[in-house]
Amino acid sequence: MAQREQLNKTGTCYVEHVLHSHDIWREPGAPRLSVSVFLKQLGITIFLSHALIFALRPLRQPRIVAEILCGLLIGPTAFGNSKYFEYVFPERSFVKIETVGYLGLMYHLFLVGLRFDLSALALIGKKATSIALAAFFLPGIVGISTFFMVTSSPGARDADGLGGVFWVIALTFTGSPVLSEILASIKLLHSDIGRTATAAAVISDVCAWVLIIVVMPISLAGKEFSYSFTAIIGFILVCLFGFRPALAWIIRKTSKERDYSDHYVVIILIGVSIFGLITDIIGTHALVGAFMFGLIMPNRDLGSKLVLKIEEYVAGILLPFFYVVCGIRANLWEIKRLEDWAVTVFVICLGWLAKVLSTMGISMFFNIQPREGVVLGLLMNCKSLLGLALLDVAWDKGALSTQHYSIMVLAFLIMTGSVAPLIDVIYGPTKRFMHYTLRSIQAAGSNTEFRVLSCIYSTRHVSPIVNLLEVSTGNMRSPFTVFGLHLVEVTGCASATLIVHDPNKPSKSHLHDSAQSEHIMKSLEDFEYQNRSASAQLLTILSPYESMCEDVCGLAEDKRVSLIILPFHRRATMAGAMEDAELTFRPINRSVLADAPCSVALFIDRGLAAMRRTESNHIMTRRAAMLFIGGHDDREALAYAWRMAGHPSISLTVVRFLQGNDVVDIELMELQERHGILTIISDMERQKRLDDVYIAEFRRNNSGNESITYREVTVNNGNETVTAIREMEREFELYIVGRSERSISPLTFGLAEWSEYPELGAIGDILVSSSFNMQASVLVVQQYVSESTAADEDGIGILDSLAFSKK
């Protein structure tokens, strides 16, 4: 077999074999040795990358930072020159490592394209677009200046114009996948800043891909650029208007509804390779074809399945080899002189500052606070794996020297790695939410603005929710702000998309379901018109069901609401019974109850009527009952009922259940098993003290109010409590109860064990159960209780708990 030697850019000697046809599948050398070496490389790479990911997690570093560090440690910068690493990573295996790494990169960019929603581009406003363009083009001018400064330094190689283009694209390109990962780690993904930064990063992605489509044919085809450029434009048009409809037709004809066999996964992965091969043949890079194939996939359900099937395999096994390739090619020892290090530091600092200052400058025109402008600028410094791939292509084509390549890899590492720690210092949760103190109805009181986030899963929930909001306005003395949140499932997307509806502007929701949005918006406009102290705004979130809890909680925190209202997943039938209607919403409700940053109310509608008037124009009374047993949640439910009682159509009855003489004490051993052994008795006594104070204050402030009735019922155990509630079956139209999951009372002890729906609490579950012939709606309230709030309640002076007494 003939063979020849060829030097790579760093002077390393590769042995390239000219294979005969019968040797095309055969590896040079002993097959066992080749497989054993590859398995060692695989083990070391995966172990080292995951160890670094775990070690950097407390610093909230994205995965790309750990992977770049892994590559640098394996390369000549760190351990690559040791004899052991030369044995495990011999030079003859570099071609194999590069092949596996680029295969992982192709599949990664296919997944990026799969998650990229072209329709979302129409939803991006002027603010995000302006920020993206400022953070892309203005730092680009700085980037090209630094490139020629580096290449003109003494001892440096002459500047390559093409290398400068790759340098600028990589330095100014903001990667949306990395940015989303950082935003999620610092809990800003669903904030206004997070949504603006994500939208700007999407625009940056589009700009980068446009430049790549132009630059790649120039770098790879040279003089035949015009042919390659024309061919790639034609290929993209055929993909969008030919292959995409054809794929949609094939998938529709060969699959059942949301049922896809594993053969689809195999065929699509083969399609990634075919598209990569096509774009490689026509004069651009295989990465472009992989991304395009993901972009034209028509079915989001199938896309979600593909992500679940291959994402961890690609990110955990194949892709780390690409970082190893980058680490082997980068060598920080090439930055030898002190002057070179000074230039490197200057390039990194100037590139970092250009992003921050340009973003801050454009943010001022949109009335963004300076501190938030700095945060946006920091987020725009997130680099992407695609940018690293561009640098690798430039190095491979000789457009960048090893020293210049190493400087850029170091810049990627520092600029991306500095984002999360600096944002924590400038805009950490303590500073961000220091003014978010009204997290419950009790804390909000009656004289401050009451902010509510009302979730709507379908149009069926609109009328009941609006009727509930109407009576929640109370006496209309304090401002009442409602954020109606329409939750729409979208599968296969990278992150949630938030649509802020403006009734004075044309709706952009036609991309998904304009009829539903218009119906909800019209209902909220009517509510706002009929209640002079209320203001309402409609928001729509497009996201997978799996992340809707994070979307709801993040938006609640961002809007600083005191209450989240969730519709229950069951609905009343014509016969009056309850049936499961939307089971997919139940996990969302339970997750929100567990993670909410404020109080939460679950609303079970059984036909709560809107406000009506008689023929003589008198308001018809609606009877509501608040069942009070005791604890955090019951006090919060009473605060909500107290607010409702200010509405002219509400007649409120507060029923307090008291312990009788024959009450059975709860055995301490049983309490220890369920709730732990510390502070059980003291907590029960403290809660009873707080209940007595709050009830006394409630009665004192409403002693002359004819619309409020207070009565007490004495019971001794859970069975008697249920019997007492059953006697009220047809007495009220709305029941308000506390969830009371954290409270311990002999009056309800043991009832939770028989609960069908634990999210409703013991009393709420009883009111909804089929054994009750009850046609009344139910509102189950859970109070937000932080650790600091619990500590503050140690004394009887609980001023926060009595905030509503200002009424």
Short mmCIF file of C-alpha atoms in Angstrom, two decimals, residues 501-724:
data_model
loop_
_atom_site.label_atom_id
_atom_site.label_comp_id
_atom_site.label_asym_id
_atom_site.label_seq_id
_atom_site.Cartn_x
_atom_site.Cartn_y
_atom_site.Cartn_z
CA HIS A 501 -50.97 41.71 23.22
CA ASP A 502 -51.69 45.37 22.60
CA PRO A 503 -55.36 46.11 21.77
CA ASN A 504 -54.26 49.25 19.90
CA LYS A 505 -52.00 47.35 17.52
CA PRO A 506 -52.60 44.50 15.04
CA SER A 507 -52.29 41.12 16.73
CA LYS A 508 -49.39 38.89 15.81
CA SER A 509 -50.97 35.83 17.37
CA HIS A 510 -52.31 34.75 13.97
CA LEU A 511 -49.21 32.61 13.79
CA HIS A 512 -50.85 30.24 16.25
CA ASP A 513 -54.52 30.85 17.14
CA SER A 514 -55.89 34.35 16.66
CA ALA A 515 -59.51 33.39 17.40
CA GLN A 516 -58.75 32.27 20.94
CA SER A 517 -56.55 35.29 21.66
CA GLU A 518 -59.13 37.73 20.33
CA HIS A 519 -61.87 36.10 22.42
CA ILE A 520 -59.78 36.31 25.59
CA MET A 521 -58.69 39.88 24.86
CA LYS A 522 -62.30 40.97 24.24
CA SER A 523 -63.38 39.45 27.58
CA LEU A 524 -60.56 41.20 29.47
CA GLU A 525 -61.38 44.51 27.75
CA ASP A 526 -65.03 44.19 28.84
CA PHE A 527 -63.90 43.38 32.39
CA GLU A 528 -61.62 46.41 32.43
CA TYR A 529 -64.40 48.65 31.07
CA GLN A 530 -66.93 47.54 33.70
CA ASN A 531 -64.52 47.90 36.65
CA ARG A 532 -63.04 51.36 36.83
CA SER A 533 -60.26 50.45 39.31
CA ALA A 534 -59.09 47.43 37.29
CA SER A 535 -56.58 47.15 34.46
CA ALA A 536 -56.03 44.01 32.42
CA GLN A 537 -53.33 42.87 30.02
CA LEU A 538 -53.29 39.71 27.92
CA LEU A 539 -50.10 37.71 27.52
CA THR A 540 -49.59 34.50 25.56
CA ILE A 541 -46.81 32.03 26.26
CA LEU A 542 -45.89 29.44 23.62
CA SER A 543 -43.94 26.62 25.21
CA PRO A 544 -43.94 22.85 25.83
CA TYR A 545 -46.07 21.57 28.70
CA GLU A 546 -42.90 20.42 30.47
CA SER A 547 -41.64 23.97 30.96
CA MET A 548 -44.95 25.79 31.50
CA CYS A 549 -44.53 25.75 35.28
CA GLU A 550 -41.25 27.64 34.94
CA ASP A 551 -42.92 30.05 32.52
CA VAL A 552 -45.79 30.78 34.91
CA CYS A 553 -43.58 31.16 37.99
CA GLY A 554 -41.01 33.25 36.14
CA LEU A 555 -43.67 35.59 34.78
CA ALA A 556 -45.33 35.88 38.21
CA GLU A 557 -42.00 36.90 39.71
CA ASP A 558 -41.28 39.31 36.88
CA LYS A 559 -44.72 40.98 37.18
CA ARG A 560 -44.50 40.94 41.00
CA VAL A 561 -47.96 39.52 41.49
CA SER A 562 -49.50 38.58 44.83
CA LEU A 563 -51.66 35.74 43.52
CA ILE A 564 -51.67 33.18 40.70
CA ILE A 565 -55.10 31.82 39.74
CA LEU A 566 -55.13 28.39 38.08
CA PRO A 567 -58.18 26.65 36.55
CA PHE A 568 -58.75 23.10 37.82
CA HIS A 569 -58.36 20.31 35.28
CA ARG A 570 -61.86 18.91 35.95
CA ARG A 571 -65.11 20.45 34.75
CA ALA A 572 -68.78 20.16 35.65
CA THR A 573 -71.07 18.19 33.34
CA MET A 574 -74.65 19.07 32.48
CA ALA A 575 -75.78 16.58 35.13
CA GLY A 576 -73.71 18.36 37.77
CA ALA A 577 -71.01 15.70 38.16
CA MET A 578 -67.31 16.39 37.67
CA GLU A 579 -65.30 14.85 34.83
CA ASP A 580 -61.67 14.97 33.73
CA ALA A 581 -61.38 17.45 30.87
CA GLU A 582 -57.73 18.43 30.52
CA LEU A 583 -55.48 16.02 32.38
CA THR A 584 -52.34 17.52 30.84
CA PHE A 585 -52.88 20.65 32.95
CA ARG A 586 -52.85 18.82 36.28
CA PRO A 587 -49.04 18.37 36.46
CA ILE A 588 -48.64 22.05 35.61
CA ASN A 589 -50.97 23.07 38.45
CA ARG A 590 -49.19 20.83 40.95
CA SER A 591 -45.77 22.12 39.91
CA VAL A 592 -46.90 25.74 40.23
CA LEU A 593 -48.26 25.03 43.72
CA ALA A 594 -44.85 23.65 44.67
CA ASP A 595 -42.65 26.34 43.09
CA ALA A 596 -44.72 29.53 42.98
CA PRO A 597 -43.07 32.77 44.20
CA CYS A 598 -46.42 34.02 45.60
CA SER A 599 -49.79 32.76 46.76
CA VAL A 600 -51.75 30.42 44.49
CA ALA A 601 -55.49 29.76 44.07
CA LEU A 602 -57.03 26.76 42.31
CA PHE A 603 -60.48 27.55 40.91
CA ILE A 604 -63.04 24.76 40.39
CA ASP A 605 -65.88 26.24 38.37
CA ARG A 606 -69.42 24.91 38.64
CA GLY A 607 -71.18 27.79 36.97
CA LEU A 608 -70.19 30.87 38.95
CA ALA A 609 -72.53 33.47 37.52
CA ALA A 610 -71.65 36.97 36.45
CA MET A 611 -73.12 39.95 38.26
CA ARG A 612 -76.82 40.31 37.44
CA ARG A 613 -79.50 42.88 38.16
CA THR A 614 -83.20 42.53 38.80
CA GLU A 615 -85.91 44.24 36.78
CA SER A 616 -85.81 47.09 39.30
CA ASN A 617 -82.04 47.44 38.66
CA HIS A 618 -81.02 45.99 42.03
CA ILE A 619 -77.86 43.86 42.09
CA MET A 620 -78.63 40.18 42.68
CA THR A 621 -76.75 38.74 45.65
CA ARG A 622 -74.26 35.89 45.29
CA ARG A 623 -73.65 33.90 48.44
CA ALA A 624 -70.08 32.90 49.31
CA ALA A 625 -68.77 30.93 52.27
CA MET A 626 -65.27 30.89 53.73
CA LEU A 627 -64.58 27.73 55.74
CA PHE A 628 -61.93 28.53 58.37
CA ILE A 629 -60.16 25.77 60.28
CA GLY A 630 -56.79 27.43 60.85
CA GLY A 631 -53.27 27.89 59.54
CA HIS A 632 -51.41 29.92 56.91
CA ASP A 633 -53.64 28.99 54.00
CA ASP A 634 -56.91 29.56 55.83
CA ARG A 635 -55.82 33.05 56.87
CA GLU A 636 -54.90 33.76 53.24
CA ALA A 637 -58.28 32.41 52.07
CA LEU A 638 -60.00 34.64 54.62
CA ALA A 639 -58.03 37.65 53.32
CA TYR A 640 -59.26 36.88 49.80
CA ALA A 641 -62.84 36.41 51.00
CA TRP A 642 -62.55 39.66 52.96
CA ARG A 643 -61.56 41.44 49.76
CA MET A 644 -64.48 39.86 47.88
CA ALA A 645 -66.91 40.98 50.56
CA GLY A 646 -66.39 44.56 49.43
CA HIS A 647 -68.13 43.78 46.13
CA PRO A 648 -71.81 44.88 46.14
CA SER A 649 -73.03 41.48 44.86
CA ILE A 650 -71.31 39.30 47.45
CA SER A 651 -72.85 38.13 50.70
CA LEU A 652 -70.06 36.46 52.69
CA THR A 653 -70.45 33.94 55.50
CA VAL A 654 -67.32 33.03 57.46
CA VAL A 655 -67.67 29.67 59.19
CA ARG A 656 -65.01 28.94 61.79
CA PHE A 657 -64.64 25.34 62.97
CA LEU A 658 -63.66 25.12 66.64
CA GLN A 659 -62.50 22.15 68.66
CA GLY A 660 -65.16 20.64 70.94
CA ASN A 661 -64.72 19.21 74.41
CA ASP A 662 -64.44 15.66 73.08
CA VAL A 663 -61.76 16.41 70.51
CA VAL A 664 -59.22 13.61 70.11
CA ASP A 665 -55.64 14.79 70.40
CA ILE A 666 -53.23 13.69 67.68
CA GLU A 667 -50.69 11.19 68.92
CA LEU A 668 -47.18 12.66 69.01
CA MET A 669 -45.61 9.53 67.57
CA GLU A 670 -47.83 9.79 64.49
CA LEU A 671 -46.91 13.45 64.13
CA GLN A 672 -43.24 12.58 64.36
CA GLU A 673 -43.57 10.10 61.51
CA ARG A 674 -45.34 12.61 59.25
CA HIS A 675 -43.87 15.97 60.11
CA GLY A 676 -40.70 15.46 62.13
CA ILE A 677 -40.11 15.78 65.82
CA LEU A 678 -39.09 19.45 66.15
CA THR A 679 -41.37 22.38 67.03
CA ILE A 680 -44.62 20.48 66.34
CA ILE A 681 -46.46 21.55 69.48
CA SER A 682 -45.05 25.08 69.48
CA ASP A 683 -46.03 25.53 65.82
CA MET A 684 -49.60 24.40 66.48
CA GLU A 685 -49.90 26.81 69.39
CA ARG A 686 -48.37 29.67 67.40
CA GLN A 687 -50.72 29.10 64.47
CA LYS A 688 -53.75 29.03 66.78
CA ARG A 689 -52.61 32.31 68.32
CA LEU A 690 -52.28 33.88 64.86
CA ASP A 691 -55.71 32.55 63.87
CA ASP A 692 -57.34 34.07 66.97
CA VAL A 693 -55.72 37.46 66.37
CA TYR A 694 -56.67 37.56 62.69
CA ILE A 695 -60.25 36.41 63.28
CA ALA A 696 -60.67 38.97 66.08
CA GLU A 697 -59.38 41.73 63.81
CA PHE A 698 -61.68 40.58 61.01
CA ARG A 699 -64.74 40.63 63.29
CA ARG A 700 -63.84 44.02 64.79
CA ASN A 701 -63.51 45.64 61.35
CA ASN A 702 -66.76 44.14 60.04
CA SER A 703 -69.01 44.32 63.09
CA GLY A 704 -71.49 46.60 61.32
CA ASN A 705 -71.23 45.14 57.84
CA GLU A 706 -74.55 43.52 56.90
CA SER A 707 -73.00 41.71 53.91
CA ILE A 708 -70.70 39.69 56.19
CA THR A 709 -71.90 37.00 58.60
CA TYR A 710 -69.69 35.18 61.10
CA ARG A 711 -70.60 31.93 62.76
CA GLU A 712 -68.81 29.16 64.64
CA VAL A 713 -69.27 25.41 64.42
CA THR A 714 -67.93 23.07 67.09
CA VAL A 715 -66.63 19.67 65.93
CA ASN A 716 -64.41 17.03 67.46
CA ASN A 717 -62.86 15.15 64.50
CA GLY A 718 -62.66 14.89 60.75
CA ASN A 719 -65.94 13.00 60.36
CA GLU A 720 -67.86 15.67 62.20
CA THR A 721 -66.18 18.32 60.05
CA VAL A 722 -67.35 16.55 56.89
CA THR A 723 -70.88 16.22 58.29
CA ALA A 724 -70.99 19.93 59.11
#
